[in-house]
GROMACS .gro file of C-alpha atoms in nm:
model
  161
    1ILE     CA    1  20.873  14.516  13.198
    2GLU     CA    2  20.562  14.497  13.399
    3SER     CA    3  20.642  14.826  13.575
    4LEU     CA    4  20.724  14.984  13.239
    5ARG     CA    5  20.401  14.850  13.097
    6SER     CA    6  20.201  15.023  13.374
    7VAL     CA    7  20.363  15.352  13.296
    8ILE     CA    8  20.291  15.297  12.930
    9GLU     CA    9  19.929  15.229  13.013
   10GLN     CA   10  19.912  15.583  13.158
   11THR     CA   11  20.110  15.747  12.874
   12GLY     CA   12  19.983  15.556  12.578
   13ASP     CA   13  20.340  15.541  12.418
   14TRP     CA   14  20.299  15.181  12.311
   15GLU     CA   15  20.543  15.226  12.023
   16SER     CA   16  20.835  15.292  12.261
   17PHE     CA   17  20.729  14.997  12.486
   18VAL     CA   18  20.727  14.761  12.188
   19GLN     CA   19  21.061  14.880  12.088
   20VAL     CA   20  21.216  14.802  12.432
   21TYR     CA   21  21.018  14.477  12.456
   22GLU     CA   22  21.143  14.352  12.118
   23GLU     CA   23  21.503  14.440  12.224
   24THR     CA   24  21.483  14.252  12.548
   25ILE     CA   25  21.267  13.959  12.475
   26HIS     CA   26  21.538  13.719  12.388
   27GLU     CA   27  21.706  13.785  12.728
   28PHE     CA   28  21.437  13.587  12.907
   29GLY     CA   29  21.617  13.268  12.830
   30GLU     CA   30  21.364  13.006  12.898
   31LEU     CA   31  21.132  12.908  12.613
   32GLU     CA   32  20.819  12.920  12.828
   33LYS     CA   33  20.890  13.277  12.941
   34GLU     CA   34  20.985  13.385  12.587
   35VAL     CA   35  20.658  13.240  12.458
   36HIS     CA   36  20.461  13.420  12.726
   37HIS     CA   37  20.620  13.754  12.641
   38LEU     CA   38  20.581  13.711  12.269
   39LEU     CA   39  20.211  13.642  12.320
   40ALA     CA   40  20.188  13.964  12.528
   41LEU     CA   41  20.383  14.147  12.255
   42ALA     CA   42  20.153  14.017  11.983
   43GLN     CA   43  19.851  14.121  12.185
   44ILE     CA   44  19.982  14.478  12.208
   45TYR     CA   45  20.040  14.498  11.838
   46GLU     CA   46  19.691  14.373  11.778
   47GLU     CA   47  19.503  14.561  12.041
   48LYS     CA   48  19.689  14.870  12.130
   49LEU     CA   49  19.862  14.953  11.795
   50ASN     CA   50  19.609  14.804  11.557
   51ASN     CA   51  19.908  14.647  11.356
   52THR     CA   52  19.763  14.334  11.236
   53GLU     CA   53  20.056  14.249  11.025
   54ARG     CA   54  20.307  14.276  11.320
   55ALA     CA   55  20.061  14.092  11.539
   56ILE     CA   56  20.048  13.801  11.285
   57GLU     CA   57  20.430  13.795  11.254
   58THR     CA   58  20.470  13.779  11.644
   59TYR     CA   59  20.206  13.503  11.669
   60GLN     CA   60  20.381  13.313  11.404
   61ARG     CA   61  20.707  13.352  11.604
   62VAL     CA   62  20.520  13.195  11.907
   63TYR     CA   63  20.399  12.921  11.677
   64ALA     CA   64  20.742  12.855  11.553
   65ALA     CA   65  20.886  12.827  11.910
   66ALA     CA   66  20.596  12.638  12.053
   67SER     CA   67  20.367  12.472  11.791
   68ASP     CA   68  20.135  12.354  12.058
   69SER     CA   69  20.051  12.706  12.175
   70GLU     CA   70  19.672  12.731  12.159
   71PRO     CA   71  19.661  13.103  12.223
   72ALA     CA   72  19.882  13.171  11.924
   73LEU     CA   73  19.684  12.921  11.704
   74LEU     CA   74  19.348  13.076  11.812
   75ALA     CA   75  19.476  13.432  11.744
   76LEU     CA   76  19.621  13.329  11.406
   77GLU     CA   77  19.294  13.166  11.314
   78ARG     CA   78  19.102  13.478  11.404
   79LEU     CA   79  19.338  13.718  11.227
   80TYR     CA   80  19.347  13.512  10.905
   81THR     CA   81  18.981  13.475  10.905
   82GLN     CA   82  18.941  13.858  10.935
   83SER     CA   83  19.199  13.922  10.673
   84GLY     CA   84  19.060  13.648  10.435
   85ASP     CA   85  19.393  13.474  10.405
   86PHE     CA   86  19.246  13.138  10.339
   87ARG     CA   87  19.565  12.955  10.257
   88SER     CA   88  19.729  13.059  10.587
   89LEU     CA   89  19.401  12.996  10.773
   90LEU     CA   90  19.384  12.641  10.629
   91GLU     CA   91  19.748  12.572  10.761
   92ILE     CA   92  19.642  12.696  11.110
   93LEU     CA   93  19.334  12.483  11.104
   94ARG     CA   94  19.534  12.174  11.002
   95ALA     CA   95  19.773  12.251  11.283
   96ARG     CA   96  19.495  12.292  11.538
   97TYR     CA   97  19.338  11.971  11.413
   98GLU     CA   98  19.664  11.780  11.444
   99LEU     CA   99  19.708  11.918  11.796
  100SER     CA  100  19.349  11.807  11.896
  101LEU     CA  101  19.427  11.460  11.768
  102LEU     CA  102  19.755  11.448  11.974
  103LYS     CA  103  19.562  11.556  12.282
  104SER     CA  104  19.279  11.305  12.212
  105GLU     CA  105  19.541  11.027  12.177
  106SER     CA  106  19.715  11.138  12.496
  107ILE     CA  107  19.380  11.141  12.687
  108GLU     CA  108  19.279  10.804  12.541
  109ALA     CA  109  19.608  10.656  12.657
  110GLU     CA  110  19.562  10.798  13.001
  111GLU     CA  111  19.218  10.654  13.026
  112VAL     CA  112  19.349  10.300  12.981
  113SER     CA  113  19.434  10.169  13.329
  114VAL     CA  114  19.600   9.848  13.401
  115ASP     CA  115  19.579   9.687  13.751
  116ILE     CA  116  19.899   9.492  13.809
  117ASP     CA  117  19.718   9.269  14.060
  118ASP     CA  118  19.477   9.158  13.790
  119VAL     CA  119  19.754   8.999  13.575
  120GLU     CA  120  19.683   8.632  13.518
  121GLY     CA  121  19.922   8.443  13.297
  122ASP     CA  122  19.967   8.653  12.979
  123GLU     CA  123  19.646   8.822  13.012
  124VAL     CA  124  19.622   9.176  13.147
  125SER     CA  125  19.290   9.283  13.287
  126GLY     CA  126  19.210   9.647  13.267
  127THR     CA  127  18.965   9.905  13.154
  128SER     CA  128  18.975  10.125  12.853
  129SER     CA  129  18.737  10.387  12.718
  130THR     CA  130  18.525  10.215  12.458
  131SER     CA  131  18.313  10.521  12.417
  132ALA     CA  132  18.603  10.720  12.263
  133THR     CA  133  18.561  10.767  11.887
  134PRO     CA  134  18.844  10.845  11.645
  135PHE     CA  135  18.719  11.194  11.598
  136SER     CA  136  18.566  11.418  11.866
  137GLU     CA  137  18.279  11.659  11.771
  138GLN     CA  138  18.551  11.932  11.779
  139SER     CA  139  18.775  11.742  11.543
  140GLU     CA  140  18.475  11.671  11.305
  141ALA     CA  141  18.404  12.045  11.307
  142PHE     CA  142  18.769  12.126  11.220
  143LEU     CA  143  18.758  11.872  10.927
  144ILE     CA  144  18.436  12.033  10.791
  145ARG     CA  145  18.582  12.377  10.825
  146ILE     CA  146  18.905  12.276  10.652
  147ALA     CA  147  18.708  12.116  10.363
  148THR     CA  148  18.507  12.421  10.324
  149LEU     CA  149  18.799  12.654  10.342
  150TYR     CA  150  18.992  12.437  10.083
  151GLU     CA  151  18.695  12.454   9.851
  152GLU     CA  152  18.665  12.828   9.892
  153THR     CA  153  19.045  12.861   9.822
  154LEU     CA  154  19.016  12.657   9.509
  155ASN     CA  155  18.731  12.879   9.389
  156GLU     CA  156  18.916  13.207   9.454
  157PRO     CA  157  19.003  13.351   9.112
  158HIS     CA  158  19.347  13.496   9.234
  159VAL     CA  159  19.472  13.174   9.377
  160VAL     CA  160  19.710  12.963   9.163
  161SER     CA  161  19.685  12.589   9.212
   0.00000   0.00000   0.00000
């Protein structure tokens, strides 16, 4: 695929490359490799073919296969913002927010360390991060953006509640 891509870079026949890529992408077997190639395909749709609709569809395939794919979520956020698709954007922002909460919880869990040698009776002595707050600045920004987009969506005349 990479050697074919370098030839296509020279000829500019991205449509043919995409067709071959689409036909062979399922043959990669491993989810991680498939996600990697789907991201590359989506980027080609977006940047080389200027086909936003197919780029969104392909990024959605990545998201369906790997809901923790930050590149896919960021690309969908950007494309939905550009297209004004606030309902879809709201879903992606919620997904990014939930992902950031999961990562935050994971980091907080890793920050709690327990030294087995400090165990006395039923008490466990350890350290934990007391400076961690339930929402990071990034999470708060997501919440504000989600609330704003939700309000804008409600005010859209063509949106049915």
